[in-house]
Short mmCIF file of C-alpha atoms in Angstrom, two decimals:
data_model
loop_
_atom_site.label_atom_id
_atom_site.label_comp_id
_atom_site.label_asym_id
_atom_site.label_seq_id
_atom_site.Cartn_x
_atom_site.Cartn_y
_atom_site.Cartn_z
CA UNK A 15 75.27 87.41 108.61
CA UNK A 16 74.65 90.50 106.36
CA UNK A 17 75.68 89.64 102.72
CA UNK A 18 74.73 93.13 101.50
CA UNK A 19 75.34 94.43 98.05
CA UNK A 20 79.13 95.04 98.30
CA UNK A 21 82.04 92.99 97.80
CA UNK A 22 82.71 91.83 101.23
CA UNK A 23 79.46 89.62 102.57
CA UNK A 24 80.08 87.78 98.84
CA UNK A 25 84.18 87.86 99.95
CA UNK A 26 83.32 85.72 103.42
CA UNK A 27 81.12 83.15 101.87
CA UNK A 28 83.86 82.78 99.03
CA UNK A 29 86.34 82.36 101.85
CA UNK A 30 84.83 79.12 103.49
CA UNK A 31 83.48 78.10 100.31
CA UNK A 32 86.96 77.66 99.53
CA UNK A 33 88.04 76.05 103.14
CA UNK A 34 85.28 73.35 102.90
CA UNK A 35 82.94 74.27 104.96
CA UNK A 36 78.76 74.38 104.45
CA UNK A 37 77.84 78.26 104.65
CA UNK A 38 74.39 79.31 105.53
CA UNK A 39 74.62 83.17 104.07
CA UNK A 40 71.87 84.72 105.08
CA UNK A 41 70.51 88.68 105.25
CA UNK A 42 67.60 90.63 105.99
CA UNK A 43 66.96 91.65 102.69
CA UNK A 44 64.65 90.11 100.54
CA UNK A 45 66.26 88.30 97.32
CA UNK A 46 64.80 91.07 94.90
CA UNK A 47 67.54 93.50 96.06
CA UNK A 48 70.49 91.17 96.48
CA UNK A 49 70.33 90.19 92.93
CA UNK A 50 74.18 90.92 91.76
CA UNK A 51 75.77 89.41 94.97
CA UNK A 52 73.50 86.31 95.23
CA UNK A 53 74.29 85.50 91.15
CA UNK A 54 78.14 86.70 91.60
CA UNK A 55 78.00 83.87 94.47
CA UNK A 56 76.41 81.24 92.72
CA UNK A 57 78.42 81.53 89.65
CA UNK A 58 81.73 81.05 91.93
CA UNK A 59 80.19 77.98 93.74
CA UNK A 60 79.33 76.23 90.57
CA UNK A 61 82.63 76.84 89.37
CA UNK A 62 83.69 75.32 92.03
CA UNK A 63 81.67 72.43 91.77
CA UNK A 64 80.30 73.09 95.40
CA UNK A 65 77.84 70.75 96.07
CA UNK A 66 74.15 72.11 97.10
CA UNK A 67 73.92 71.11 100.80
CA UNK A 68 77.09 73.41 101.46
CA UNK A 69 75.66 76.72 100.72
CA UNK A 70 71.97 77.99 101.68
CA UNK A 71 70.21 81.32 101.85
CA UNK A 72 68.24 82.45 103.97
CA UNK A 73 66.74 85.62 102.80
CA UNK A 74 64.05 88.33 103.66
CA UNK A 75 64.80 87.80 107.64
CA UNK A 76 67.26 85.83 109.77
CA UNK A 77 66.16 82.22 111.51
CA UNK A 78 66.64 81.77 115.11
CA UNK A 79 68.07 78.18 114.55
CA UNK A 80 70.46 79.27 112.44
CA UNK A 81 72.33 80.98 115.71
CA UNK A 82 71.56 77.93 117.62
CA UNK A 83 73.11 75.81 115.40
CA UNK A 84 76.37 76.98 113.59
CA UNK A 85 79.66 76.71 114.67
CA UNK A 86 81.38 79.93 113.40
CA UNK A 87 79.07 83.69 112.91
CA UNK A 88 80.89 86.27 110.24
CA UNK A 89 78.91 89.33 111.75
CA UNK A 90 78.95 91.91 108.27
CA UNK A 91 80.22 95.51 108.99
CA UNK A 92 76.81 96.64 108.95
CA UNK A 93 74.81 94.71 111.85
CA UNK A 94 74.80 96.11 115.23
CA UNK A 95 76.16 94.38 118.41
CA UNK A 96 72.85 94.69 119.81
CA UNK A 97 71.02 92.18 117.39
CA UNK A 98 69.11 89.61 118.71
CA UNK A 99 70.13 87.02 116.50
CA UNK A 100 73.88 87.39 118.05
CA UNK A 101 72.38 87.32 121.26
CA UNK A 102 71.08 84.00 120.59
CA UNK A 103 74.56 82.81 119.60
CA UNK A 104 76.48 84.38 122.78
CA UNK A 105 74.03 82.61 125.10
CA UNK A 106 75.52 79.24 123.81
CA UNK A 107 78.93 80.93 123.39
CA UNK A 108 78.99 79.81 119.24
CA UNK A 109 82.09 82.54 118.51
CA UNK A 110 81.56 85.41 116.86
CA UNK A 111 84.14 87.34 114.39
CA UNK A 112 84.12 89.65 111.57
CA UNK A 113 85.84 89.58 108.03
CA UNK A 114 88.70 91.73 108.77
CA UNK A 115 89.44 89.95 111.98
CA UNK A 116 89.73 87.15 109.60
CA UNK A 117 92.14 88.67 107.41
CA UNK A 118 94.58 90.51 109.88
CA UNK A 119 94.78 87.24 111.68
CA UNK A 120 96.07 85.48 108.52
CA UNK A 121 97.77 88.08 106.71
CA UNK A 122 101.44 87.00 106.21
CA UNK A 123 102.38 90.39 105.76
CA UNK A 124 102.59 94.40 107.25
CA UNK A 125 99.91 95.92 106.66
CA UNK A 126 98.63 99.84 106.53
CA UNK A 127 95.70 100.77 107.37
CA UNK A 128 93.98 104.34 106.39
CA UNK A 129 90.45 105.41 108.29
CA UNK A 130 89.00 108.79 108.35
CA UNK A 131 85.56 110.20 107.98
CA UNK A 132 86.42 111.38 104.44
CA UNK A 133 89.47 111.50 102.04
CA UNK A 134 90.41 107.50 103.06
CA UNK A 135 89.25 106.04 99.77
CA UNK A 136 91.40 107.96 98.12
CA UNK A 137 94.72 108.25 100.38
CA UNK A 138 94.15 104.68 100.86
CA UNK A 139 94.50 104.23 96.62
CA UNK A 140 97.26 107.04 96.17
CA UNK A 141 99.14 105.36 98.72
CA UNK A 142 99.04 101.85 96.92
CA UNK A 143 99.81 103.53 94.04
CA UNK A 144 102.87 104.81 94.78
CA UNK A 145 103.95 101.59 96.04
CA UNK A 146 102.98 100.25 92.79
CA UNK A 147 105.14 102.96 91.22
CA UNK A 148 108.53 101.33 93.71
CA UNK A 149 108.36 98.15 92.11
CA UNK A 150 106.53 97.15 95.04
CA UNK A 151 103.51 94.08 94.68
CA UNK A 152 101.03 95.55 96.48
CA UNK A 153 97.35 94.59 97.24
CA UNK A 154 94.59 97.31 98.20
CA UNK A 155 91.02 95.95 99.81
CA UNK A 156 88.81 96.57 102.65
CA UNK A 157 86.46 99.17 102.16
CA UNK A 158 87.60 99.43 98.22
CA UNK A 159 87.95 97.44 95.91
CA UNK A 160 87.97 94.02 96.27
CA UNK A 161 86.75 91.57 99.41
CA UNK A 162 89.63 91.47 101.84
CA UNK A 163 89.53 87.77 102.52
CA UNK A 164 89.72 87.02 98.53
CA UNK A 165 93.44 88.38 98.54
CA UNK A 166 94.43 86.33 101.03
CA UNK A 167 95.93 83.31 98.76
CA UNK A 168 97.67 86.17 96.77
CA UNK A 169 99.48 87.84 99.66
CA UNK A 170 103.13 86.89 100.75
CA UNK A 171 105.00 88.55 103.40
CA UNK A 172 106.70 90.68 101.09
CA UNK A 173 103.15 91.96 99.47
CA UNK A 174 102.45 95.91 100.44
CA UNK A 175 99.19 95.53 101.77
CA UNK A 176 97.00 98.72 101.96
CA UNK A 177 93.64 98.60 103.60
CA UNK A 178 91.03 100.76 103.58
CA UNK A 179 88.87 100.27 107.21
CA UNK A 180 85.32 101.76 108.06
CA UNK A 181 84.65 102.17 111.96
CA UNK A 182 81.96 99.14 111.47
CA UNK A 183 85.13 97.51 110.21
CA UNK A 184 87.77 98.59 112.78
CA UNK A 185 84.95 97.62 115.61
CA UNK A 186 85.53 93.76 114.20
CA UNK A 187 89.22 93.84 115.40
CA UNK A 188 88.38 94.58 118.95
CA UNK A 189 87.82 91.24 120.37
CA UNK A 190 91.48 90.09 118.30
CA UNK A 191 92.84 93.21 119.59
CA UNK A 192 95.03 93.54 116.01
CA UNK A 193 96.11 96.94 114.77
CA UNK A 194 97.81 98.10 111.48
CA UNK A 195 101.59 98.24 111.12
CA UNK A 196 101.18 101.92 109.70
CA UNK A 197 97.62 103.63 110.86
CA UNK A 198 96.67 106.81 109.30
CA UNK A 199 93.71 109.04 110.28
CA UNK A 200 92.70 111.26 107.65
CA UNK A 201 90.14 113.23 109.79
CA UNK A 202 87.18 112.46 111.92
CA UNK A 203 84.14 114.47 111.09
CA UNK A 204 80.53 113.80 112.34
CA UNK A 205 79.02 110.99 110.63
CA UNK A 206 76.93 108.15 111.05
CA UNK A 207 75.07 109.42 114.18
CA UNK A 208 72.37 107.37 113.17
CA UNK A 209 74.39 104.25 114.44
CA UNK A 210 76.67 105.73 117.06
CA UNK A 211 74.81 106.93 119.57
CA UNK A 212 76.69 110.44 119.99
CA UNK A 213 80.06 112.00 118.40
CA UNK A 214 82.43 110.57 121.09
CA UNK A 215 81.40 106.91 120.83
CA UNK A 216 82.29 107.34 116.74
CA UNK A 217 85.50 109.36 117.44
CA UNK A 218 86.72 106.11 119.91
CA UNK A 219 85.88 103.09 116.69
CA UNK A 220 87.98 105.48 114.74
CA UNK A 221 90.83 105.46 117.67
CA UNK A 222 90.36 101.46 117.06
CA UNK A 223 92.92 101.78 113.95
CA UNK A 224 95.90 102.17 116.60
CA UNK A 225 94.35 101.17 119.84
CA UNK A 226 96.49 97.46 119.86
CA UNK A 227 99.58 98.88 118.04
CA UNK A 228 103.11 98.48 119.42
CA UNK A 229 105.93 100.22 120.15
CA UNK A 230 107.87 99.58 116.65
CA UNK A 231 104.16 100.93 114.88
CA UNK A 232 103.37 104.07 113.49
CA UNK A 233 99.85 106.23 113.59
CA UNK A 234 99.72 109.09 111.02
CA UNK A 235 96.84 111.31 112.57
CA UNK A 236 95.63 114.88 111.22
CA UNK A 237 96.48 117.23 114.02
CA UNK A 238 93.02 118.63 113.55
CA UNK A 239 91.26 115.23 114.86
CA UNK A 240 90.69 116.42 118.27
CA UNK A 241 87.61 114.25 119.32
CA UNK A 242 91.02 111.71 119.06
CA UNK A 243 93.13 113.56 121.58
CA UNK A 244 91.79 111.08 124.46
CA UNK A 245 92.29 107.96 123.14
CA UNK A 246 95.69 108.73 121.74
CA UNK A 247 96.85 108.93 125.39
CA UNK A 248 96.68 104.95 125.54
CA UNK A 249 98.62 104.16 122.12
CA UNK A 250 101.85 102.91 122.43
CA UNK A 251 103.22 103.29 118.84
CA UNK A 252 104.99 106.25 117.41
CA UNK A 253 102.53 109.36 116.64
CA UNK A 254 103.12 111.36 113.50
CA UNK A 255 100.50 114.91 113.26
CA UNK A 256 99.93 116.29 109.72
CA UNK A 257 99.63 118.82 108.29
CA UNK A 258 102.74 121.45 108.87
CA UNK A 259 101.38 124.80 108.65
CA UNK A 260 104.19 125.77 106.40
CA UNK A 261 103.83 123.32 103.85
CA UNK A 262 107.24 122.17 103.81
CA UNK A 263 108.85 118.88 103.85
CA UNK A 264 105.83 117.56 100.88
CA UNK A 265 107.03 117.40 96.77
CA UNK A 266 105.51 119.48 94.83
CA UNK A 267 102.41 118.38 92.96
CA UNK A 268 100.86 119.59 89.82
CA UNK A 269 97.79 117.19 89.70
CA UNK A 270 94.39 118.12 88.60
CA UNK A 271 93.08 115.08 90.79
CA UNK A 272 94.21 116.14 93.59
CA UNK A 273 92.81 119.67 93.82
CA UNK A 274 91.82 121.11 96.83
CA UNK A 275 92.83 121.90 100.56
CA UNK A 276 91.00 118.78 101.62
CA UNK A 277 93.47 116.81 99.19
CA UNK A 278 96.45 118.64 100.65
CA UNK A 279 95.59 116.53 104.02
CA UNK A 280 95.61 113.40 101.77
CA UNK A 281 98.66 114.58 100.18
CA UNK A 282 100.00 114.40 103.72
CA UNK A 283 99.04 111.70 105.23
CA UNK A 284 100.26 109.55 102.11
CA UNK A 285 103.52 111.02 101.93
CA UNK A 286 104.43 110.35 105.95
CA UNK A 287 103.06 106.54 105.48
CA UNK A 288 105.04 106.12 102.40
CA UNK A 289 108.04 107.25 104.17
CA UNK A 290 107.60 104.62 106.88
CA UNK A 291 106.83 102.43 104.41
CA UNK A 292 110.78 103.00 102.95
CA UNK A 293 109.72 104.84 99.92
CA UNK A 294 112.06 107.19 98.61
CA UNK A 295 110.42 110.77 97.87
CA UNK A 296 112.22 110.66 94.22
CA UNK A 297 109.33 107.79 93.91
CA UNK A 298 107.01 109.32 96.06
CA UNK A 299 106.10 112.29 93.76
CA UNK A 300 106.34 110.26 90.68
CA UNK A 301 103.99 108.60 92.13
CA UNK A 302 101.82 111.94 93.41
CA UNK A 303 101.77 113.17 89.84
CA UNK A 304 100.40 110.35 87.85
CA UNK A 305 97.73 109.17 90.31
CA UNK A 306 94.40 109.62 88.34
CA UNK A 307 91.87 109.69 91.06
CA UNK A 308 88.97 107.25 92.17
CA UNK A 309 85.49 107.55 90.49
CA UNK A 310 82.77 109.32 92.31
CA UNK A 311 85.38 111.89 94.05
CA UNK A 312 84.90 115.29 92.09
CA UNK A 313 84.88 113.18 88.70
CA UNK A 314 84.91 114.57 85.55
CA UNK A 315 82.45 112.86 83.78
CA UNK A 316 82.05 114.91 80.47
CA UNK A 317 82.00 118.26 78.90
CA UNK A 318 78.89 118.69 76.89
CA UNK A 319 78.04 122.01 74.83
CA UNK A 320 80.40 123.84 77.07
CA UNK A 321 79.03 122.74 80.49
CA UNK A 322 81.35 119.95 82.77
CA UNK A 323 79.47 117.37 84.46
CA UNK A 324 81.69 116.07 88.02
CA UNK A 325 80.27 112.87 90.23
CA UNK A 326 80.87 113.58 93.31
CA UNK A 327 78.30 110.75 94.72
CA UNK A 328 80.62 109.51 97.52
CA UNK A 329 79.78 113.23 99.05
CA UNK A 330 77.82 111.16 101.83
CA UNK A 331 78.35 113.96 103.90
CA UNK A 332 78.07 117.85 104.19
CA UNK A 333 82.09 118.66 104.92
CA UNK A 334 82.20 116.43 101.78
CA UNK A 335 80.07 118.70 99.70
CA UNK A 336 81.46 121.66 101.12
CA UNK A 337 85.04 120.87 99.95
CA UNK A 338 83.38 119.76 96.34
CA UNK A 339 81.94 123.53 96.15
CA UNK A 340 85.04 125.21 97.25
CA UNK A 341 87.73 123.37 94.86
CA UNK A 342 85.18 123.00 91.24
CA UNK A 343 83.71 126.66 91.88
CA UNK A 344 83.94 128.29 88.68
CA UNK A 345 85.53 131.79 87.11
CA UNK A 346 82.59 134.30 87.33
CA UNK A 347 79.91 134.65 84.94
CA UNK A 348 79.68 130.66 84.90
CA UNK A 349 78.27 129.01 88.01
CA UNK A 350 77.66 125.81 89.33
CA UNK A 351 74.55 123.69 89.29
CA UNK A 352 74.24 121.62 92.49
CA UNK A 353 71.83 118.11 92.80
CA UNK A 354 71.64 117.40 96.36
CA UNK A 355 70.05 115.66 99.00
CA UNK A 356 69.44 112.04 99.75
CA UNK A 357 68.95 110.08 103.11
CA UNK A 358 69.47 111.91 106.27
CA UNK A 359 72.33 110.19 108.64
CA UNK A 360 71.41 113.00 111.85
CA UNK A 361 73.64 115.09 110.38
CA UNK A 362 74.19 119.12 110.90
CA UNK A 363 73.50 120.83 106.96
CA UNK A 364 73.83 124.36 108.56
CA UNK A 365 77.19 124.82 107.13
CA UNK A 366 76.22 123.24 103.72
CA UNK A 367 73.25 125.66 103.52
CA UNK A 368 75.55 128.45 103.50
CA UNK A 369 78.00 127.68 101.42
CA UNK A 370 74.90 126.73 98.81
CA UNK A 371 73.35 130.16 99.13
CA UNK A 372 77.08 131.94 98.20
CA UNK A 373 78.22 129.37 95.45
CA UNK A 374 75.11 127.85 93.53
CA UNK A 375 72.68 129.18 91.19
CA UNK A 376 70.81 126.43 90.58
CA UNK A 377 69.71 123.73 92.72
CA UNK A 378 68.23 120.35 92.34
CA UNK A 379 67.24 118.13 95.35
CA UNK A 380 66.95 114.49 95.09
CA UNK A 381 64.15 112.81 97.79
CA UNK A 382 64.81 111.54 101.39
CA UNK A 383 64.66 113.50 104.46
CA UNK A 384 68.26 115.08 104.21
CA UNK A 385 66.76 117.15 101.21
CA UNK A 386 63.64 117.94 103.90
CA UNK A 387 66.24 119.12 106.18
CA UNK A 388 68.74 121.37 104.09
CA UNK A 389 65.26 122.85 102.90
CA UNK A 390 64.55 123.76 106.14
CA UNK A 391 67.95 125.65 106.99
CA UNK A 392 68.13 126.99 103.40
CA UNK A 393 64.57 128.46 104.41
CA UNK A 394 66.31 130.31 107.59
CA UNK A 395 69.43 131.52 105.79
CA UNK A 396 66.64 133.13 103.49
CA UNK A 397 67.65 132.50 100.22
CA UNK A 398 66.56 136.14 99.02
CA UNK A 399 69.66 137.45 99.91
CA UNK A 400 71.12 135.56 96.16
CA UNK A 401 68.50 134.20 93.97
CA UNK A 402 68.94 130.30 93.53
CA UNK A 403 66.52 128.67 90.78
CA UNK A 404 65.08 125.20 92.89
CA UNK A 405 64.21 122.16 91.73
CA UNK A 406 62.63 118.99 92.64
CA UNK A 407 63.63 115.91 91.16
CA UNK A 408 62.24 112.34 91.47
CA UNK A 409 65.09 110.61 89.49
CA UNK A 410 68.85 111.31 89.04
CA UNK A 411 67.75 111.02 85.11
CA UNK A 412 65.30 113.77 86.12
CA UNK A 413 68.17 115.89 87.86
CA UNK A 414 70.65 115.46 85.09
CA UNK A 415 67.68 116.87 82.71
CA UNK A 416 66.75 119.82 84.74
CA UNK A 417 70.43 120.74 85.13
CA UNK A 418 70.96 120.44 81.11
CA UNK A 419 68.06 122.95 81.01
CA UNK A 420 69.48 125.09 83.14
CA UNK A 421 72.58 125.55 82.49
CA UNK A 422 74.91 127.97 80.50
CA UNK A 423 78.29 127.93 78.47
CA UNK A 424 80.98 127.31 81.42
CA UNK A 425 78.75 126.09 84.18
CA UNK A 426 79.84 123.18 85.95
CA UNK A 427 77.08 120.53 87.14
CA UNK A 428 77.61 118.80 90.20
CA UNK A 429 76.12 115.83 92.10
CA UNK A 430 77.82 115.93 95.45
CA UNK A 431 74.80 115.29 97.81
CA UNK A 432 76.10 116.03 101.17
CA UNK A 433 73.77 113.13 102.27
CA UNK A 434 73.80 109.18 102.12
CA UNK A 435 72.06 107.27 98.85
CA UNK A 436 69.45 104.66 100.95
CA UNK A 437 66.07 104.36 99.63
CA UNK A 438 66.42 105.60 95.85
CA UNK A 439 69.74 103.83 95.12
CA UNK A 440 71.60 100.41 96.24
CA UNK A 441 74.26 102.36 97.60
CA UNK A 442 76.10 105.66 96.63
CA UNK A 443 78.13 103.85 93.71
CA UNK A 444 75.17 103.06 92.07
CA UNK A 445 73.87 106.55 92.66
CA UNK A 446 77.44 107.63 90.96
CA UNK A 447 76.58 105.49 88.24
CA UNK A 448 73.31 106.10 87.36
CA UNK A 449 74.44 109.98 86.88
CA UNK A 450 77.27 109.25 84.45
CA UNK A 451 75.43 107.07 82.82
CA UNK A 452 72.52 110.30 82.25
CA UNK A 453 75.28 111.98 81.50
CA UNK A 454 76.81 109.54 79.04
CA UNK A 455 73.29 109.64 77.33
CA UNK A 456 72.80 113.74 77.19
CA UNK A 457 76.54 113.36 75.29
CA UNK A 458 75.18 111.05 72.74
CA UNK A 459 72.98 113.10 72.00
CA UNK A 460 74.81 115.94 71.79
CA UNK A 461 76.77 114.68 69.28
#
């Protein structure tokens, strides 16, 4: 239920593909928008040699008899509790589970688990990386990368397993009551108010990443993540706070990718779950200093006529855009030149707004009503105070332009919207690419 456009709706129907069984995959999206999943599936079944009565879409809206009638529901990260359709499957007590559920109750082997309102995609990579870098076979899924349940054949119990967990995701493991062996919480920021109905109730799925551990488990929690402080209380594993004030106790890292305070806390985090983990620090900041980075985090995309271009498109939030301001700000004269704005999650851009009227010159808004609402606060701040050039933009092809236009020797251009991608894009990785590949064009080009 829900096969959406990323790996993991595709990853379940894969999964029991594989087991024998006939899959209805349905979703409320119409077919026109699920084009890459729906072909990516039907290539695998024919491979397979499935035959046609064992997989079915149902597309554009769910069927009631479908709930009625099937013996198993794989509820996708995405679709509330409260649906209907799973209230038609409770009532004649058809079970219900989730893809990770799935996964932690087969895994053969220890797994760690990184959440966090930002910064988990990539301590979630740098920490399979350095495992990588101990000789270590490791395997990294979730909410990266590749559909947890498709790893599951390649997984042994002495495979380093590194997951990646949304709080849609971590809500799937209450009813198993399964926790990571190592649990690290990179921070908890608001986010997502439009599906949790206030701060606290988001703060507690978060808390659902160590809720079920036991006593010989470990939860690595930023010491900053009060909202947390409650639930904590109940935890029975061992509690590790980062970061120390004083810096110490860390190897020293000389990495352009991971610039920033906000990386420090990754930095952190990764280093005190690769220590649980058995990792020597010899390896540990081998492994610190060759880690490249993820695409879409502060990204440097290209240098054209003088001016960098950075993707920043996983910037779903404003803390996110606020950190990309503050680490890729410039030497004065240059300046940067900020695209913005997107879909509107019931967010506060107060913050945002300021740190936009102190660090950007130029400013180019992308549509949804998160651009309608930074407007607004930008409008209070009163943005005579430092003249910024604004600009609307229909298209990130349009953005890219505007900002080529605009900019000088030394500038750096960066999307790092502060808001989520719904509406203009697929999702914000498609956002991401759709700017480098602008980008990629204005280079030609330049040539």
């Amino acid at each position: 239920m829900g096969i959406g456009l990323n790996e993991g709706g595709a990853g379940v129907v894969r999964f029991f593909l594989r087991r024998g069984a006939e899959v209805t995959a349905t979703d409320l999206k119409p077919a026109s928008l699920l084009k890459p999943t729906l072909r990516a599936i039907n290539t695998y079944a024919k491979k397979l040699g499935i035959p046609k009565h064992s997989l079915r879409f149902v597309l554009g809206g769910h069927t009631k008899a479908d709930f009625r009638k099937a013996d198993l529901i794989i509820k996708g990260p995405g679709v509330p509790d409260s649906s209907p359709y799973l209230a038609i499957a409770r009532k004649r007590d058809i079970p219900i589970a989730t893809d990770m559920e799935i996964f932690f109750a087969e895994c053969q082997a220890p797994i760690i688990g990184v959440t966090g309102s930002k910064g988990k995609s990539t301590t979630a990579s740098l920490i399979a990386h350095i495992l990588k870098k101990a000789g270590k076979k490791v395997v990294l899924a979730g909410n990266i990368g590749a559909s947890c349940l498709d790893t599951l054949d390649l997984i042994t119990p002495e495979t380093r397993v590194v997951l990646e967990l949304s709080s849609w995701q971590l809500e799937g493991l209450q009813n198993s009551k399964k926790s990571p062996h190592i649990a690290v919480i990179t921070n908890v920021l608001k986010e997502h108010l439009n599906r949790y109905s206030n701060f606290t109730a988001y703060a507690k799925a978060k808390s659902l990443v160590c809720a079920f551990q036991k006593e010989d488990d470990y939860c690595i929690i930023n010491k900053k993540a009060d909202p947390l402080r409650p639930f904590l209380k109940k935890i029975k594993s061992r509690i590790l706070f980062f970061p120390d004030s004083k810096k110490r106790n860390i190897p020293k890292v000389r990495n352009s990718a991971l610039e920033g305070e906000h990386n420090l806390e990754n930095i952190w985090a990764t280093v005190l779950a690769c220590r649980r983990a058995g990792i020597p620090d010899r390896v540990i900041k081998i492994g610190l200093n060759s880690y490249r980075g993820l695409p879409g985090r502060q990204e440097r995309v290209a240098i054209v006529r003088g001016v960098a271009y950075y993707n920043d498109t996983t910037a779903t939030m404003p803390d996110a855009a606020i950190a990309a301001l503050k680490t890729l700000q410039p030497k004065p004269p240059a300046s940067i030149i900020l695209i913005a704005g997107g879909t509107d999650k019931k967010l506060d851009f107060k913050t945002l707004s300021r740190e936009i009227v102190s660090t950007v010159r130029v400013l180019i808004f992308l549509p949804g009503n998160a651009t309608d609402a930074m407007k607004m606060e930008l409008r209070k701040i009163v943005m005579t105070r430092k003249k910024i050039s604004v600009f609307d933009a229909r298209t990130i092809g349009e953005a890219v332009r505007i900002a080529c236009h605009s900019a000088t020797k030394g500038d750096r251009v960066l999307l790092s919207p502060g808001a989520a991608s719904f509406g203009l894009f697929q999702n914000e990785f498609d956002r991401g690419k759709q700017f480098v590949n602008s980008v990629r064009t204005l280079y030609a080009r330049a040539k």
